PDB file of C-alpha atoms and ligand atoms in Angstrom:
ATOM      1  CA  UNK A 254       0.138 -30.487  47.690  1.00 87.00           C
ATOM      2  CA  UNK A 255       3.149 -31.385  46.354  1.00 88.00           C
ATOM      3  CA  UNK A 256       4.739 -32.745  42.849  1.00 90.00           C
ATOM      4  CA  UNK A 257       1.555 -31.477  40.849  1.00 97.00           C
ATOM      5  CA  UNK A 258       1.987 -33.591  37.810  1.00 97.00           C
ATOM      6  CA  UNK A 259      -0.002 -34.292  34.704  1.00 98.00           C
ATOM      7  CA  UNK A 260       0.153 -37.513  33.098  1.00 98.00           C
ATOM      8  CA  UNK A 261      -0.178 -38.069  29.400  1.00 98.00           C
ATOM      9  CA  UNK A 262      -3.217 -40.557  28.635  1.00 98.00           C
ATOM     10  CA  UNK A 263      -4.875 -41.692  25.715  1.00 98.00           C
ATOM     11  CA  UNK A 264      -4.743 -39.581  23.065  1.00 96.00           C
ATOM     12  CA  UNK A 265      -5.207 -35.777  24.703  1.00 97.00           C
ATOM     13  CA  UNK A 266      -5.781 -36.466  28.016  1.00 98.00           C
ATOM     14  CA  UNK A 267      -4.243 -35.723  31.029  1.00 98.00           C
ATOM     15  CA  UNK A 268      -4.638 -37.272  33.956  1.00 98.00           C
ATOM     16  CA  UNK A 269      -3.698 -35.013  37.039  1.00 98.00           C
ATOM     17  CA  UNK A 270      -1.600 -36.736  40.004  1.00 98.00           C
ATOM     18  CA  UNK A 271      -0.587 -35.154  43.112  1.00 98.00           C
ATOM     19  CA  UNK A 272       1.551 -36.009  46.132  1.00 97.00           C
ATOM     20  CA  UNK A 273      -0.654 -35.250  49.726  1.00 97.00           C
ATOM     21  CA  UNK A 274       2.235 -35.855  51.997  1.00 96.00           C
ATOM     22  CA  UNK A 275       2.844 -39.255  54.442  1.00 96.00           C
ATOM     23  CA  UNK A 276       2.188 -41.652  51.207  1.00 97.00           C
ATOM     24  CA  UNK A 277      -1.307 -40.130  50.366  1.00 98.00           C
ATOM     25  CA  UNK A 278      -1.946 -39.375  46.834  1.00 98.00           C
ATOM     26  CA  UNK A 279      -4.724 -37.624  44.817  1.00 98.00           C
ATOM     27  CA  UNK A 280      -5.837 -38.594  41.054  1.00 98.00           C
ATOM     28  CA  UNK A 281      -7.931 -36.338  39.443  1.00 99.00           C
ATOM     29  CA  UNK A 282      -9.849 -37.929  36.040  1.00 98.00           C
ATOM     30  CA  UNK A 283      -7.894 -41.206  35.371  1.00 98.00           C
ATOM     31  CA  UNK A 284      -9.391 -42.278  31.624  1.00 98.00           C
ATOM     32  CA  UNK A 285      -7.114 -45.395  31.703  1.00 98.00           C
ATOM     33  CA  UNK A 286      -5.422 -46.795  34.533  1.00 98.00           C
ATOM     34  CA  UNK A 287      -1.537 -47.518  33.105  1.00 98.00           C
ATOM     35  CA  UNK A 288      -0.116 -44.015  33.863  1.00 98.00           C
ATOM     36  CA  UNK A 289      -1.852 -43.875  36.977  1.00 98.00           C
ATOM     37  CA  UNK A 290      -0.140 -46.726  38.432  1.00 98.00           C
ATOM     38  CA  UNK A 291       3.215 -45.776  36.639  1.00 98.00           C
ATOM     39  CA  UNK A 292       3.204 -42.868  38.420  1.00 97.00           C
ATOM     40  CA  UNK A 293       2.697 -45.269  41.734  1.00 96.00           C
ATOM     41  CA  UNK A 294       5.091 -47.836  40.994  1.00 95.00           C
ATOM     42  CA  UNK A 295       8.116 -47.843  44.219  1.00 93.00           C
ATOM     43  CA  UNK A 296       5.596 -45.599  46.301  1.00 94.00           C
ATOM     44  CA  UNK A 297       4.398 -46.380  49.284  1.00 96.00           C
ATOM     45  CA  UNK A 298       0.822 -45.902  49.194  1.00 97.00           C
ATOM     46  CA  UNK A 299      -1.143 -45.162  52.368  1.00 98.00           C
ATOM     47  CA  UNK A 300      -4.060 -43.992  50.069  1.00 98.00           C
ATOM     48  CA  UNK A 301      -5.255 -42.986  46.899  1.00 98.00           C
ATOM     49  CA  UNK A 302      -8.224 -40.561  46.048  1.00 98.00           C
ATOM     50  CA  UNK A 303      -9.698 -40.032  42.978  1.00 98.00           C
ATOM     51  CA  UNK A 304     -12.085 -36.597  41.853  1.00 98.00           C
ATOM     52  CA  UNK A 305     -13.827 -37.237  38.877  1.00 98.00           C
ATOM     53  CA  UNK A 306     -15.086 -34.098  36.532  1.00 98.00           C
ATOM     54  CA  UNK A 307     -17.833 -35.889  34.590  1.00 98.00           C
ATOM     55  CA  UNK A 308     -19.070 -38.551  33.020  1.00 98.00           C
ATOM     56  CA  UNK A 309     -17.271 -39.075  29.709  1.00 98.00           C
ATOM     57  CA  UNK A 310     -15.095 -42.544  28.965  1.00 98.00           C
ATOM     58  CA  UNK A 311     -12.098 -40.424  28.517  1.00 98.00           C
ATOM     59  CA  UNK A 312     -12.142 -39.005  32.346  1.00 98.00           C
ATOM     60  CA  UNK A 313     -13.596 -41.836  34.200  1.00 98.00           C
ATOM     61  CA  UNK A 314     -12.048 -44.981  31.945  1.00 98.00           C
ATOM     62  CA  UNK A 315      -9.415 -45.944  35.019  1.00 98.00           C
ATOM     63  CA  UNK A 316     -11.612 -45.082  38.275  1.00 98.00           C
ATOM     64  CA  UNK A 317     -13.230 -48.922  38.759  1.00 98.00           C
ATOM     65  CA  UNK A 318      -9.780 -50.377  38.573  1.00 98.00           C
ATOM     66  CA  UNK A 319      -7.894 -47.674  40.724  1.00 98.00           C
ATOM     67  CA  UNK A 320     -11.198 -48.690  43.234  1.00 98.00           C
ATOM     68  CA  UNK A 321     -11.180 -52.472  43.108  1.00 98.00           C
ATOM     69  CA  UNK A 322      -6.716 -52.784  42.947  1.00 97.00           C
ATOM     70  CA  UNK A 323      -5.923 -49.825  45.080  1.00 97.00           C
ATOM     71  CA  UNK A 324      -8.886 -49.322  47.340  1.00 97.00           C
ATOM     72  CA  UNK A 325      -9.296 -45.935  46.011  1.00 98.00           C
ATOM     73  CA  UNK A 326     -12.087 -43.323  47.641  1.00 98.00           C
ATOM     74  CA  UNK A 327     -13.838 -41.889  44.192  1.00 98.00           C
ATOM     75  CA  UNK A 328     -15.426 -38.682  44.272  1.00 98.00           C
ATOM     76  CA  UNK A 329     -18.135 -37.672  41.327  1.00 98.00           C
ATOM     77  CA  UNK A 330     -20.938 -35.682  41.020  1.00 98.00           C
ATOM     78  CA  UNK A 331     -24.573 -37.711  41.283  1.00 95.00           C
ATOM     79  CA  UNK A 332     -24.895 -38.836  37.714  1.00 97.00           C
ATOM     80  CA  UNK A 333     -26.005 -42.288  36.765  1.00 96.00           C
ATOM     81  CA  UNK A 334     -23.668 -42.570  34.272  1.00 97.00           C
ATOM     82  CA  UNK A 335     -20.781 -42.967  36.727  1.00 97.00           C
ATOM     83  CA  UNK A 336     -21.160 -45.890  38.267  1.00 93.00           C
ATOM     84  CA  UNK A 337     -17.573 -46.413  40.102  1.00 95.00           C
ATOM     85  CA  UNK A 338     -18.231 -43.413  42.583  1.00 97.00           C
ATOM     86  CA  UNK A 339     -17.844 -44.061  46.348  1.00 97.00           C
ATOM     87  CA  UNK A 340     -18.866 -40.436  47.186  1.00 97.00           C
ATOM     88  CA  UNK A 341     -21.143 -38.503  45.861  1.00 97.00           C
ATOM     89  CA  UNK A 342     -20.740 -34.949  46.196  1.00 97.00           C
ATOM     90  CA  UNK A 343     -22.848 -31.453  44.276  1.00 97.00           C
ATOM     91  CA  UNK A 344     -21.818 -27.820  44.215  1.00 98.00           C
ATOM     92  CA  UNK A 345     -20.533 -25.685  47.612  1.00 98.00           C
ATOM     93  CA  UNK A 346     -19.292 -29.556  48.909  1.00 98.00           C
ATOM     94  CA  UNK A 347     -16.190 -29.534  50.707  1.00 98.00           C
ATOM     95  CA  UNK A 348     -13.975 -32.763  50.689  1.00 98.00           C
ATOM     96  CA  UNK A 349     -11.738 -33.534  53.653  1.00 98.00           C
ATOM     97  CA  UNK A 350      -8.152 -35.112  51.478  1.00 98.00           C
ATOM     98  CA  UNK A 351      -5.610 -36.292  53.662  1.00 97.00           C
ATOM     99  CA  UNK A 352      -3.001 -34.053  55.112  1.00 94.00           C
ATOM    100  CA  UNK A 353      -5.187 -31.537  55.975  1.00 95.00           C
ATOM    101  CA  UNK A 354      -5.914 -30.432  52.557  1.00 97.00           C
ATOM    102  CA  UNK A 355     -10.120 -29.614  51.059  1.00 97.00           C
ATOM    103  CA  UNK A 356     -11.587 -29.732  47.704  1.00 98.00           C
ATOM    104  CA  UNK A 357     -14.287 -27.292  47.041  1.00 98.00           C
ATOM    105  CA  UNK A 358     -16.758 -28.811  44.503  1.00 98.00           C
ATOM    106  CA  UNK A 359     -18.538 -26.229  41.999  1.00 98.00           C
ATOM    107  CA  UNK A 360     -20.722 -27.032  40.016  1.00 98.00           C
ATOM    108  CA  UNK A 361     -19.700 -25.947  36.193  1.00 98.00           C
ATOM    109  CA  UNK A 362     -22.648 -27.333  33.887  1.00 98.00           C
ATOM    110  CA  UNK A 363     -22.432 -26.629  29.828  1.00 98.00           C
ATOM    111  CA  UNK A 364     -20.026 -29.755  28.678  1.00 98.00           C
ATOM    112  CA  UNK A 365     -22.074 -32.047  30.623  1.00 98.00           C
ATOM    113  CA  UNK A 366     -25.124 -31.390  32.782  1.00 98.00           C
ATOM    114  CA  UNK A 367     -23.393 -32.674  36.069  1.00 98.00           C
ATOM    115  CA  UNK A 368     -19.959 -31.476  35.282  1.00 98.00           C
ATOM    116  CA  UNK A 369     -18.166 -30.215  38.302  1.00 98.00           C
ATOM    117  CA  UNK A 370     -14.620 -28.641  38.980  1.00 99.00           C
ATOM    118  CA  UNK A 371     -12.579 -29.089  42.286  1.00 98.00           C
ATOM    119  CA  UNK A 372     -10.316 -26.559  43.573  1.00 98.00           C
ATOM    120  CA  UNK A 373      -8.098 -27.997  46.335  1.00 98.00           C
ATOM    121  CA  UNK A 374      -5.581 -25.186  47.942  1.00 96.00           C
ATOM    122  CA  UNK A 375      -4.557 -22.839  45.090  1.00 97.00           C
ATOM    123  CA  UNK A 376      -5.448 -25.952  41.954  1.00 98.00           C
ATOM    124  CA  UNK A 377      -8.106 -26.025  40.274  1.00 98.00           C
ATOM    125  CA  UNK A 378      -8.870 -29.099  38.424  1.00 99.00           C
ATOM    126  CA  UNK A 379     -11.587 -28.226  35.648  1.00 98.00           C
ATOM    127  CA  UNK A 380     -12.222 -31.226  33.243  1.00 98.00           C
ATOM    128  CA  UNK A 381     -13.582 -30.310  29.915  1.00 98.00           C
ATOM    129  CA  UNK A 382     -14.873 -26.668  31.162  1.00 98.00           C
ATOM    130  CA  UNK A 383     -12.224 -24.446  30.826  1.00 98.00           C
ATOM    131  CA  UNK A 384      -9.117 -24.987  28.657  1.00 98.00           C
ATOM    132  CA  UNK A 385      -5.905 -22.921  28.040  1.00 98.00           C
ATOM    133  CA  UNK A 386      -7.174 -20.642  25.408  1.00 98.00           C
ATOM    134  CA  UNK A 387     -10.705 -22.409  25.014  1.00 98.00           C
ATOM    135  CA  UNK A 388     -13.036 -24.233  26.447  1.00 98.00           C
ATOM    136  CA  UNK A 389     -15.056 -27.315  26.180  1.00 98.00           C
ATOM    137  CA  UNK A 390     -17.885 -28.452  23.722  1.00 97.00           C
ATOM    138  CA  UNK A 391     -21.601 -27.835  24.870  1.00 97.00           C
ATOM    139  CA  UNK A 392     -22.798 -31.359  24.844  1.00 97.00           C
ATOM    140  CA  UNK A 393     -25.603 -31.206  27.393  1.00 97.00           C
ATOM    141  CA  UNK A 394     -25.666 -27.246  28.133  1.00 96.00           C
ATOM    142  CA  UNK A 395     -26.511 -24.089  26.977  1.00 97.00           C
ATOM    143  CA  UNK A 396     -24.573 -20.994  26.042  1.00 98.00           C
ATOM    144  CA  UNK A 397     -25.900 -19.253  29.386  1.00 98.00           C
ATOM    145  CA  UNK A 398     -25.483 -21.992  31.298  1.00 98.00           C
ATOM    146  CA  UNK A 399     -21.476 -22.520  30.301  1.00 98.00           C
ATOM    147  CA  UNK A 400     -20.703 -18.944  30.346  1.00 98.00           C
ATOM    148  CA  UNK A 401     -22.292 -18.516  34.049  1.00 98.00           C
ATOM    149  CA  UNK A 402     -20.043 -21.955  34.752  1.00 98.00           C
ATOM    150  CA  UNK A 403     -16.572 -19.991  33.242  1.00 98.00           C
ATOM    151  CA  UNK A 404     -17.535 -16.713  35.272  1.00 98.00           C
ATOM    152  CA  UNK A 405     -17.383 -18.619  38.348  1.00 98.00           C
ATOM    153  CA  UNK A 406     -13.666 -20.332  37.381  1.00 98.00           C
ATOM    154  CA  UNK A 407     -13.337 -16.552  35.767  1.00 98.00           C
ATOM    155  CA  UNK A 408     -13.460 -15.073  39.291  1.00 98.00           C
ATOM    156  CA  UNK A 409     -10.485 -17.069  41.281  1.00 98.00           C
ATOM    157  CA  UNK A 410      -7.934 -15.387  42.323  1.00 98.00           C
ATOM    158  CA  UNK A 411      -5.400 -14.583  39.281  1.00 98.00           C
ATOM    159  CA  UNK A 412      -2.453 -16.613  40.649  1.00 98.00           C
ATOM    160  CA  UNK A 413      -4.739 -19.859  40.836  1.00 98.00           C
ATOM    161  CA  UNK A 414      -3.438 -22.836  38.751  1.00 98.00           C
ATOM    162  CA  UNK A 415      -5.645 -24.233  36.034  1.00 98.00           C
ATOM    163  CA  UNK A 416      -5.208 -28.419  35.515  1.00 98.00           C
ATOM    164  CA  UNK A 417      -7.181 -28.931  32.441  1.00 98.00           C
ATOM    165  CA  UNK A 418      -8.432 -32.123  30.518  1.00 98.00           C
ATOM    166  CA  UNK A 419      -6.694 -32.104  28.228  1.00 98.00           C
ATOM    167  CA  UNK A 420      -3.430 -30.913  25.613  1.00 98.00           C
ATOM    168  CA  UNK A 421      -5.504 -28.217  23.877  1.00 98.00           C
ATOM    169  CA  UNK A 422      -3.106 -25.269  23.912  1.00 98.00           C
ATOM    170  CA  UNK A 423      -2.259 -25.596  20.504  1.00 98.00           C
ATOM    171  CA  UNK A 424      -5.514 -26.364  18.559  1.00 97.00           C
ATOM    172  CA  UNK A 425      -7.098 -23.620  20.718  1.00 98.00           C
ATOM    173  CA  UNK A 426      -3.854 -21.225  20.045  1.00 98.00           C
ATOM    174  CA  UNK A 427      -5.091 -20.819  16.488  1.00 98.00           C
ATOM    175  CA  UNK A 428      -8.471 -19.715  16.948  1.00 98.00           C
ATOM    176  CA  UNK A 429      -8.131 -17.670  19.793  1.00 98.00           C
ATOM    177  CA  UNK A 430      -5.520 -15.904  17.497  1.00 98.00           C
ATOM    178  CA  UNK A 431      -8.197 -15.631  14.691  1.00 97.00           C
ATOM    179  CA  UNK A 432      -9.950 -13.665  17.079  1.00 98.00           C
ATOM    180  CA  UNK A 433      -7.923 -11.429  18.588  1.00 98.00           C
ATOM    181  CA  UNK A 434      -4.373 -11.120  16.360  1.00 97.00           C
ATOM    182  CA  UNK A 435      -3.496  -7.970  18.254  1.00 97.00           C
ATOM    183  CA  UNK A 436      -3.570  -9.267  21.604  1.00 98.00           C
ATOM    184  CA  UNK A 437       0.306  -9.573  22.740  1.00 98.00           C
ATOM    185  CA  UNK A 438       0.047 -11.566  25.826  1.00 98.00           C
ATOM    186  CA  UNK A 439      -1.657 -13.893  23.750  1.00 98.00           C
ATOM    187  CA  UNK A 440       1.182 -14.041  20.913  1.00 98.00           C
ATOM    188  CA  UNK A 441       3.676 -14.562  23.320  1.00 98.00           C
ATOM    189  CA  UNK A 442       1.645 -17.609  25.376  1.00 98.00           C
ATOM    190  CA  UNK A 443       1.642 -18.961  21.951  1.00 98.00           C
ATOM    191  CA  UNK A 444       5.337 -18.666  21.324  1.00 98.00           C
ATOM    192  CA  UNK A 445       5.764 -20.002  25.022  1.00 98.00           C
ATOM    193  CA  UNK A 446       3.708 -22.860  24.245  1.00 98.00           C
ATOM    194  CA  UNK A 447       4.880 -24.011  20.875  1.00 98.00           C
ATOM    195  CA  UNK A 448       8.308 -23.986  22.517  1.00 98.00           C
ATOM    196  CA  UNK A 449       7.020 -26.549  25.450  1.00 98.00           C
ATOM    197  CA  UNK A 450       5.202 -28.812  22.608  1.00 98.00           C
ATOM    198  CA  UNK A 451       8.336 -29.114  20.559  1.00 98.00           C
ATOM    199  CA  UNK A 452      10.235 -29.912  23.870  1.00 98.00           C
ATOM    200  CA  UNK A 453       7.616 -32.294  24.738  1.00 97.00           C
ATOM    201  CA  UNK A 454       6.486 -30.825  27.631  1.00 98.00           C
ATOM    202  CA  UNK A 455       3.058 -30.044  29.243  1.00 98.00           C
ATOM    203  CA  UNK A 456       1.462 -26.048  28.430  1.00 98.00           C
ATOM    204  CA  UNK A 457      -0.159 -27.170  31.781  1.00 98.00           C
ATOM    205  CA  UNK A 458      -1.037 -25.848  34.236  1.00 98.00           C
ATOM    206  CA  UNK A 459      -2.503 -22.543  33.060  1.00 98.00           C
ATOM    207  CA  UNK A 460      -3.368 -19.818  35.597  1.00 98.00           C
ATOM    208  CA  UNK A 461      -6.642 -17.666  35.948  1.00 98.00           C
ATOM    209  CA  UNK A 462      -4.336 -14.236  35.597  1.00 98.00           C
ATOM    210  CA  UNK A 463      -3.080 -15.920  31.935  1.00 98.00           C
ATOM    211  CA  UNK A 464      -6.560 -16.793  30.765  1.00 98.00           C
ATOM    212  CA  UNK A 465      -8.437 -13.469  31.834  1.00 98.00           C
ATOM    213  CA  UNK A 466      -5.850 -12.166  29.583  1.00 98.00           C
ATOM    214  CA  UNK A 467      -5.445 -14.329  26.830  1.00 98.00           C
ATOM    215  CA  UNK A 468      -8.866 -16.452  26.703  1.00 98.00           C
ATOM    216  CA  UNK A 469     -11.209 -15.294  24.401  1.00 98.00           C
ATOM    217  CA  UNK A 470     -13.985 -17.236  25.708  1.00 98.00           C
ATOM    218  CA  UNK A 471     -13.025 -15.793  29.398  1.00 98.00           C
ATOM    219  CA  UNK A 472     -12.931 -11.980  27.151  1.00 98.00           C
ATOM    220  CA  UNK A 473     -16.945 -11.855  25.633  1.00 96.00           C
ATOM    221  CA  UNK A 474     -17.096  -8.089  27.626  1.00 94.00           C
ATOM    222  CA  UNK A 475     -14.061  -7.050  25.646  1.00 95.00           C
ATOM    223  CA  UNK A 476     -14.359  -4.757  23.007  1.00 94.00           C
ATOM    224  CA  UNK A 477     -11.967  -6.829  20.793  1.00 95.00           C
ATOM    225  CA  UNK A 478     -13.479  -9.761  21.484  1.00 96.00           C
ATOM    226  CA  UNK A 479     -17.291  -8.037  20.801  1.00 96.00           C
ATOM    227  CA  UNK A 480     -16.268  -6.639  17.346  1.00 95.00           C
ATOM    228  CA  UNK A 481     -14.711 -10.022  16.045  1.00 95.00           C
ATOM    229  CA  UNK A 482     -18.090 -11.552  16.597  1.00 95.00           C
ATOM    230  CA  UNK A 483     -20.380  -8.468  15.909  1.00 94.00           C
ATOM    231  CA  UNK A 484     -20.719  -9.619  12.358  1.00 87.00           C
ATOM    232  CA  UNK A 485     -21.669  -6.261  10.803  1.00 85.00           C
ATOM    233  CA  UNK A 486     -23.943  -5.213  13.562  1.00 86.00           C
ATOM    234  CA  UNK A 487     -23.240  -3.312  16.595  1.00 86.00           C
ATOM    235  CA  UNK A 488     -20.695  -4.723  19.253  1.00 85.00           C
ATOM    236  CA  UNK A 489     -21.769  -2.609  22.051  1.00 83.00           C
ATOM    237  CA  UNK A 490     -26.068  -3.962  21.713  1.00 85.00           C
ATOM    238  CA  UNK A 491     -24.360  -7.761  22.527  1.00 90.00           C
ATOM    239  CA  UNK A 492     -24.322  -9.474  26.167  1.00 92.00           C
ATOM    240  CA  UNK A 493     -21.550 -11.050  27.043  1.00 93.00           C
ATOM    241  CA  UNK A 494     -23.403 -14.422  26.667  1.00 96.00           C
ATOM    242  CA  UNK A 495     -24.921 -13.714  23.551  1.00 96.00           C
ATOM    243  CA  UNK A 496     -20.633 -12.738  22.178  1.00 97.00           C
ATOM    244  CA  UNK A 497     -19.966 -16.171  24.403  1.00 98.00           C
ATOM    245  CA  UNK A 498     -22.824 -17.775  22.170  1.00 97.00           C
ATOM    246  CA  UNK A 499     -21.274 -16.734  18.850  1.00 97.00           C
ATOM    247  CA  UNK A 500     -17.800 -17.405  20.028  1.00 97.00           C
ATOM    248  CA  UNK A 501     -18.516 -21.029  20.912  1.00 97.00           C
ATOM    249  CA  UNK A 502     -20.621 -21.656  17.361  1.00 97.00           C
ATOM    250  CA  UNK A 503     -17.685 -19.963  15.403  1.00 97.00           C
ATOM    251  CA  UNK A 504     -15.127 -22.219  16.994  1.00 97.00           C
ATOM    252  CA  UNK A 505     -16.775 -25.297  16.254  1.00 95.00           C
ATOM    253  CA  UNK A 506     -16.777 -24.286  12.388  1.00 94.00           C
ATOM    254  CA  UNK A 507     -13.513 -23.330  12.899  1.00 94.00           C
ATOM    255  CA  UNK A 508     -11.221 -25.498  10.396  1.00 80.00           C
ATOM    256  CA  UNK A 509      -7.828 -23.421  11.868  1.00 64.00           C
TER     257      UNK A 509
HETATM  258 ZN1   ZN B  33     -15.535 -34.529  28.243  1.00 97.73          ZN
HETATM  259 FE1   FE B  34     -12.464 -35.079  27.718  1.00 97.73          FE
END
C-alpha cells in the first residue's frame, strides 16, 4: 500500500486514501465526496474500494456517490442504517483488495453497535474507536463492551499504524495530560503534535507502540492512570474496565 494519505473533510474528519498499485485505490470513510475525487483527479482509475467504519453521516456522507460516479465496491458492516454498502462483511472477515493486499474486519462495538475496524497489511483504519490520545464517545455501547473493543486494537503489534477518524490529537492532548502530567512520552507527543498543527500538517497516523504509551484510555491497568481516577478510594480494588468506565465519564465533563 502505497502513498497512505489522509484527507481533510468536513470539519474533523479525515478521510483515509491509499494507492493499491496498477491504478487501484482504497478509500476508507469518505463523509463527503470532494476530497475524495480531488485526490483522483489525473489518475487513472482501474478501481476504487471503499471500507466503511460505521454508520454515522460524517463517515459514510460520500460512499453513494463514490458508488453510483466511480463504480466503487463498498464494504460496511450489516447495519440498516448504511444503505450504500455493496458488501457486507462482520468480525474475523477477510477482504481480498486488489494487488494482493487483505483487510481483516474486527469487530470494535462501544461508539456504535456495528462499528468495525479494518487492518489491511500493517494499517489499521479504526473510525471513531480509538483516537491518538482518546477514544470515541459511547453512543450505542457500554464501558465493557468498548474497553474489550480497544484491547483487541491494544494488542497489534507496536509498529502498526493507527488511521483515525478524525483530528483529535489536540483536544484529546489536554485531557490525557490532566491525567497523567508526569508521563514524558506523552509531553513530548504533545510538543510533536502542536508543532505538526501549527505547520498544518496531519498528527496522523498514530502507532499502537505510541498509544500503549501515551493513551490513557489504552493505560486503565496503570497505576498512574488507577490513582487519577481512584477518587479517594483504593486504586488497586478497580478493574481495568471499571478505571476505563470512570475515565470515559470524566472526559466527557472534561471542559480542558
Ligand atoms: Zn462516529
Ligand atoms: Fe466521526
Amino acid at each position: 500500500m502505497r502513498d497512505l494519505e489522509p484527507l481533510p473533510a468536513l470539519v474533523d474528519n479525515y478521510i483515509w486514501f491509499a494507492d493499491l498499485g496498477d491504478d487501484h485505490y482504497l478509500v476508507v470513510d469518505p463523509g463527503e465526496v470532494a476530497p475524495v475525487e480531488a485526490a483522483l483527479c489525473g489518475r487513472p482509475l482501474a478501481s476504487l474500494t471503499v471500507l466503511l467504519t460505521h454508520h454515522h453521516r460524517d463517515h459514510i456522507g460520500g460512499a453513494a456517490a463514490l458508488r453510483e460516479r466511480w463504480g466503487a465496491r463498498v464494504v460496511a458492516p450489516v447495519d440498516p442504517r448504511i444503505a450504500t454498502a455493496t458488501e457486507d462483511i462482520d468480525d474475523g472477515d477477510r477482504v481480498e483488495l486488489p494487488g494482493g493486499h487483505r483487510a481483516q474486519v474486527i469487530a470494535v462495538p462501544g461508539h456504535t453497535a456495528s462499528h468495525v475496524a479494518y487492518l489491511v497489511d500493517d494499517v489499521l483504519f479504526c473510525g471513531d474507536t480509538l483516537f491518538s490520545l482518546g477514544c470515541g464517545r459511547l453512543f450505542e455501547g457500554t464501558p465493557a463492551e468498548m474497553a474489550a473493543s480497544l484491547s483487541r486494537l491494544a494488542a497489534l503489534p507496536p509498529t502498526t499504524r493507527v488511521c483515525c477518524g478524525h483530528e483529535y490529537t489536540l483536544a484529546n492532548a489536554r485531557f490525557a495530560r490532566d491525567i497523567e502530567p508526569d508521563n514524558a512520552v506523552l509531553a513530548e507527543h504533545v510538543a510533536w503534535a502542536t508543532d505538526r498543527r501549527t505547520a498544518g500538517l496531519p498528527t496522523l497516523p498514530s502507532t499502537i507502540g505510541l498509544e500503549l504509551a501515551a493513551n490513557p484510555f489504552l493505560r486503565c491497568a496503570t497505576a498512574a492512570v488507577r490513582e487519577a481516577v481512584a477518587d479517594g478510594g483504593v486504586p488497586a480494588d478497580l478493574d481495568p474496565v471499571e478505571v476505563f468506565a470512570r475515565l470515559r465519564a470524566r472526559k466527557d465533563r472534561f471542559a480542558g
